[in-house]
Amino acid sequence: MVGMSTATEPASVWAHARRTLSGLPDGAGLNIAYEAVDRHAAGPRARVTALRWLDRRMSVSEISYAELADRTARFANALDALGVRPGERVFTLLGRTPELYVAVLGSLKARCVVSPLFAAFGPEPVAQRMHLGDAVVLVTSPALYRRTIAPIRGRLPALRHVLLTGPARPDVLEPGTHDMAALLAQASPDHVIGPTDPQQPALLHFTSGTTGTPKGALHVHEAVVAHAATAREALDLRADDRFWCTADPGWVTGTSYGIVAPLVIGATLLSDEGEFDARRWYTLLERERVTVWYTAPTAIRMLMRRGAEEAARHDLKALRVIASVGEPLNAEAVRWGAAVLGRPVHDTWWQTETGAIMIANPAGSDVCPGAMGRPLSGIEAALLQQGSDGRALVDPDGHVRVLDGQAQGELALRAGWPSMFRTYLDAPERYARAFADGWYLSGDIARRDADGRYWFVGRADDVIKSAGHLVGPFEVESALMTHPAVAEAGVIGKPDAVAGELVKAFVTLRAGFEPTEELRTELLGFGRQALGAVAPKEIAFDDALPHTRSGKVMRRLLKARELGLPEGDLSTLEVNT
Ligand code: ATP
Ligand code: MG
């Protein structure tokens, strides 16, 4: 491979990134909350707005770094007063409200492990995750308590304390249930973060469940080194930015970049309690003069579906960077961003397991539409030769074969970057299987071009084998999406006696197009023109493609439907209509 100079050697990259952080006073270790809050509160940024929060009606509240330090200190002291010990797990089930940020950062100060859950989950997925994660404390709202927790509390014997946000509601204050505001009011605002080993667990995130039951990935305090460094490099995030990450903190993106990275950098974090709505989002971008915006391909596609007119009504000149993560970003969406929003969309690739961005088209560099980009500093990526199951081939001695130059294979990362997950909860053997020969095996298939850029092909589980061709569903979906009638597509392999599998596409149309036979024939022809042998042989119109709660198209569900199989654990899913 390419020889590397010492300056870009991963170890020296991370050592340098670590030096941009403060560390706890007196060499007492490294704590995410100290880097994100306390060191700013003790310095010239104390009065700077840390959190600018918009409620559902879009009225604004602001919290400075000093105020955030006060509230999170009280929260940590309140946990201590309740007898909650370092290492114990605190879960949050909250909408995007200021209490969410206070609870997450306050728990980290107390050296508890914190796991934010997505508030739209129903009782089952919440019970599953809290049970797997040994939740000792839960912070939630009275309404969510009644709807989601009351029915399952009896199944969570480890849960000792529930803290309720919002106005006190004596009717829900059962034993072991506390009023968070009252606890904070009683608690002291003085708190010194205890010694924190950088390898101490800090964050517990569940994967999206796109390919199966969600896995609990555990991350340590040292992850903050990667959160900050990657936000600078991939998103060009700076202290004077107004940063909006649209992901909910219930997903890893919403914590790594929706809480930790921007605060560590000292920027102003925007948080919107409201849900996606094209007009609301454009209004927010304009009125709040958002400078760096981190969102998801599914959101960009929804804006595209609404057309360019809505965008044209808003002044988006303050926007310096638009980036996305979570799913393949079609070249079409990158170009649409450049044409309609005034900035191309920068793709970034990473996973719950990686904790931070690994591969990106960094802000400030030329975007290559359709490519995920190149590994960030400190990250060594490789493509590994695949076996017949699509995953990297590991020989009996445990070795893998790293492919050189232009190639296609399982995307792997040299183990050891700071935000790498440290285990899957309750599944250590699964964790062990995720590594071979010093590499973390991502489960995604990618290819590398002559310029060293990585292109997403598909998940190893999703790749279609049709008449001797290996077909990445993303490539087919992207080609279909260049047709003006197509808003979104999901592509699967349908078992076929002759071809093994044949490529079938489910297509959602843009507003104004009708699902006629004529259009179907046209799209089949369009696909053949663009893709040749790997074009879809069947197209079905579907205005409700199944998505995970985090917004990803679930091909395994499309396939289950196609085959008439049971759809599995539907409790964590949402069908977008
Ligand atoms: P599960 O692991 O439970 O099946 P998941 O893999 O969707 O769910 P996440 O960790 O949220 O859970 O998502 C990571 C995955 O999302 C990646 O492995 C990849 O398949 C996809 N992904 C993320 N970013 C990109 C991107 N820029 N381009 C293509 N795919 C992406
Ligand atoms: Mg995954």
PDB file of N, CA and C and ligand atoms in Angstrom, residues 207-215 325-329 347-353 372 442 444 456 459 552, ligand 1:
ATOM      1  N   THR A 207     -27.863  -0.113  17.500  1.00  0.00           N
ATOM      2  CA  THR A 207     -27.817   0.052  16.043  1.00  0.00           C
ATOM      3  C   THR A 207     -29.251   0.244  15.531  1.00  0.00           C
ATOM      4  N   SER A 208     -29.366   0.596  14.264  1.00  0.00           N
ATOM      5  CA  SER A 208     -30.684   0.953  13.727  1.00  0.00           C
ATOM      6  C   SER A 208     -31.602  -0.238  13.529  1.00  0.00           C
ATOM      7  N   GLY A 209     -31.053  -1.453  13.489  1.00  0.00           N
ATOM      8  CA  GLY A 209     -31.906  -2.617  13.258  1.00  0.00           C
ATOM      9  C   GLY A 209     -32.316  -2.751  11.802  1.00  0.00           C
ATOM     10  N   THR A 210     -31.452  -2.321  10.882  1.00  0.00           N
ATOM     11  CA  THR A 210     -31.787  -2.429   9.462  1.00  0.00           C
ATOM     12  C   THR A 210     -31.700  -3.886   9.003  1.00  0.00           C
ATOM     13  N   THR A 211     -30.751  -4.621   9.563  1.00  0.00           N
ATOM     14  CA  THR A 211     -30.534  -5.994   9.102  1.00  0.00           C
ATOM     15  C   THR A 211     -30.987  -7.040  10.116  1.00  0.00           C
ATOM     16  N   GLY A 212     -31.489  -6.649  11.272  1.00  0.00           N
ATOM     17  CA  GLY A 212     -31.912  -7.625  12.270  1.00  0.00           C
ATOM     18  C   GLY A 212     -32.207  -6.935  13.587  1.00  0.00           C
ATOM     19  N   THR A 213     -32.158  -7.690  14.655  1.00  0.00           N
ATOM     20  CA  THR A 213     -32.418  -7.089  15.964  1.00  0.00           C
ATOM     21  C   THR A 213     -31.309  -6.098  16.297  1.00  0.00           C
ATOM     22  N   PRO A 214     -31.654  -4.929  16.840  1.00  0.00           N
ATOM     23  CA  PRO A 214     -30.629  -3.936  17.155  1.00  0.00           C
ATOM     24  C   PRO A 214     -29.592  -4.482  18.145  1.00  0.00           C
ATOM     25  N   LYS A 215     -28.338  -4.090  17.934  1.00  0.00           N
ATOM     26  CA  LYS A 215     -27.250  -4.507  18.809  1.00  0.00           C
ATOM     27  C   LYS A 215     -26.845  -3.327  19.682  1.00  0.00           C
ATOM     28  N   VAL A 325     -25.442  11.468   6.392  1.00  0.00           N
ATOM     29  CA  VAL A 325     -24.997  10.137   6.794  1.00  0.00           C
ATOM     30  C   VAL A 325     -26.185   9.210   6.969  1.00  0.00           C
ATOM     31  N   GLY A 326     -25.903   7.920   6.928  1.00  0.00           N
ATOM     32  CA  GLY A 326     -26.907   6.946   7.321  1.00  0.00           C
ATOM     33  C   GLY A 326     -27.306   5.998   6.224  1.00  0.00           C
ATOM     34  N   GLU A 327     -27.252   6.486   5.021  1.00  0.00           N
ATOM     35  CA  GLU A 327     -27.643   5.693   3.865  1.00  0.00           C
ATOM     36  C   GLU A 327     -26.832   6.204   2.691  1.00  0.00           C
ATOM     37  N   PRO A 328     -26.845   5.436   1.609  1.00  0.00           N
ATOM     38  CA  PRO A 328     -26.157   5.948   0.423  1.00  0.00           C
ATOM     39  C   PRO A 328     -26.760   7.278  -0.012  1.00  0.00           C
ATOM     40  N   LEU A 329     -25.875   8.183  -0.391  1.00  0.00           N
ATOM     41  CA  LEU A 329     -26.328   9.484  -0.872  1.00  0.00           C
ATOM     42  C   LEU A 329     -26.193   9.462  -2.388  1.00  0.00           C
ATOM     43  N   ASP A 347     -21.157  13.613   1.496  1.00  0.00           N
ATOM     44  CA  ASP A 347     -21.472  12.310   2.069  1.00  0.00           C
ATOM     45  C   ASP A 347     -20.447  11.957   3.146  1.00  0.00           C
ATOM     46  N   THR A 348     -20.919  11.294   4.199  1.00  0.00           N
ATOM     47  CA  THR A 348     -20.021  10.745   5.221  1.00  0.00           C
ATOM     48  C   THR A 348     -20.491   9.327   5.516  1.00  0.00           C
ATOM     49  N   TRP A 349     -19.549   8.432   5.722  1.00  0.00           N
ATOM     50  CA  TRP A 349     -19.898   7.034   6.033  1.00  0.00           C
ATOM     51  C   TRP A 349     -19.368   6.650   7.405  1.00  0.00           C
ATOM     52  N   TRP A 350     -20.213   6.077   8.188  1.00  0.00           N
ATOM     53  CA  TRP A 350     -19.794   5.478   9.459  1.00  0.00           C
ATOM     54  C   TRP A 350     -20.944   4.677  10.015  1.00  0.00           C
ATOM     55  N   GLN A 351     -20.741   4.085  11.184  1.00  0.00           N
ATOM     56  CA  GLN A 351     -21.731   3.186  11.784  1.00  0.00           C
ATOM     57  C   GLN A 351     -21.815   3.440  13.283  1.00  0.00           C
ATOM     58  N   THR A 352     -22.865   2.897  13.888  1.00  0.00           N
ATOM     59  CA  THR A 352     -22.977   2.950  15.342  1.00  0.00           C
ATOM     60  C   THR A 352     -21.683   2.407  15.969  1.00  0.00           C
ATOM     61  N   GLU A 353     -21.179   1.328  15.383  1.00  0.00           N
ATOM     62  CA  GLU A 353     -19.994   0.679  15.930  1.00  0.00           C
ATOM     63  C   GLU A 353     -18.749   1.563  15.850  1.00  0.00           C
ATOM     64  N   MET A 372     -18.554   7.924  -1.424  1.00  0.00           N
ATOM     65  CA  MET A 372     -18.574   8.225   0.017  1.00  0.00           C
ATOM     66  C   MET A 372     -17.370   9.070   0.394  1.00  0.00           C
ATOM     67  N   SER A 442     -16.800  -4.325   8.530  1.00  0.00           N
ATOM     68  CA  SER A 442     -17.990  -3.474   8.654  1.00  0.00           C
ATOM     69  C   SER A 442     -19.286  -4.147   8.228  1.00  0.00           C
ATOM     70  N   ASP A 444     -20.290  -3.975   5.265  1.00  0.00           N
ATOM     71  CA  ASP A 444     -20.676  -3.245   4.049  1.00  0.00           C
ATOM     72  C   ASP A 444     -19.714  -3.606   2.919  1.00  0.00           C
ATOM     73  N   PHE A 456     -20.039   3.162  -2.117  1.00  0.00           N
ATOM     74  CA  PHE A 456     -20.867   2.179  -1.433  1.00  0.00           C
ATOM     75  C   PHE A 456     -21.508   1.244  -2.441  1.00  0.00           C
ATOM     76  N   ARG A 459     -24.901  -3.546   1.562  1.00  0.00           N
ATOM     77  CA  ARG A 459     -24.573  -4.350   2.728  1.00  0.00           C
ATOM     78  C   ARG A 459     -24.320  -5.770   2.228  1.00  0.00           C
ATOM     79  N   LYS A 552     -34.070   4.669   7.340  1.00  0.00           N
ATOM     80  CA  LYS A 552     -33.442   3.909   6.259  1.00  0.00           C
ATOM     81  C   LYS A 552     -34.425   2.949   5.594  1.00  0.00           C
TER      82      LYS A 552
HETATM   83  P1  ATP B   1     -28.142  -2.820  12.014  1.00  0.00           P
HETATM   84  O1  ATP B   1     -26.656  -2.877  12.216  1.00  0.00           O
HETATM   85  O2  ATP B   1     -28.890  -3.014  13.283  1.00  0.00           O
HETATM   86  O3  ATP B   1     -28.619  -3.663  10.887  1.00  0.00           O
HETATM   87  P2  ATP B   1     -27.680  -0.276  10.752  1.00  0.00           P
HETATM   88  O4  ATP B   1     -26.449  -0.914  10.202  1.00  0.00           O
HETATM   89  O5  ATP B   1     -28.573   0.442   9.792  1.00  0.00           O
HETATM   90  O6  ATP B   1     -28.536  -1.332  11.570  1.00  0.00           O
HETATM   91  P3  ATP B   1     -26.361   2.021  11.842  1.00  0.00           P
HETATM   92  O7  ATP B   1     -25.147   1.769  12.630  1.00  0.00           O
HETATM   93  O8  ATP B   1     -27.254   3.144  12.235  1.00  0.00           O
HETATM   94  O9  ATP B   1     -27.261   0.734  11.893  1.00  0.00           O
HETATM   95  O10 ATP B   1     -26.003   2.299  10.328  1.00  0.00           O
HETATM   96  C1  ATP B   1     -24.757   2.027   9.756  1.00  0.00           C
HETATM   97  C2  ATP B   1     -24.957   1.562   8.328  1.00  0.00           C
HETATM   98  O11 ATP B   1     -25.666   2.552   7.567  1.00  0.00           O
HETATM   99  C3  ATP B   1     -23.696   1.318   7.576  1.00  0.00           C
HETATM  100  O12 ATP B   1     -23.128   0.060   7.849  1.00  0.00           O
HETATM  101  C4  ATP B   1     -24.158   1.448   6.128  1.00  0.00           C
HETATM  102  O13 ATP B   1     -24.746   0.243   5.665  1.00  0.00           O
HETATM  103  C5  ATP B   1     -25.204   2.537   6.221  1.00  0.00           C
HETATM  104  N1  ATP B   1     -24.570   3.835   5.918  1.00  0.00           N
HETATM  105  C6  ATP B   1     -24.178   4.789   6.771  1.00  0.00           C
HETATM  106  N2  ATP B   1     -23.653   5.841   6.122  1.00  0.00           N
HETATM  107  C7  ATP B   1     -23.673   5.538   4.824  1.00  0.00           C
HETATM  108  C8  ATP B   1     -23.251   6.208   3.635  1.00  0.00           C
HETATM  109  N3  ATP B   1     -22.717   7.421   3.661  1.00  0.00           N
HETATM  110  N4  ATP B   1     -23.431   5.557   2.463  1.00  0.00           N
HETATM  111  C9  ATP B   1     -23.983   4.327   2.420  1.00  0.00           C
HETATM  112  N5  ATP B   1     -24.406   3.663   3.495  1.00  0.00           N
HETATM  113  C10 ATP B   1     -24.256   4.253   4.682  1.00  0.00           C
END
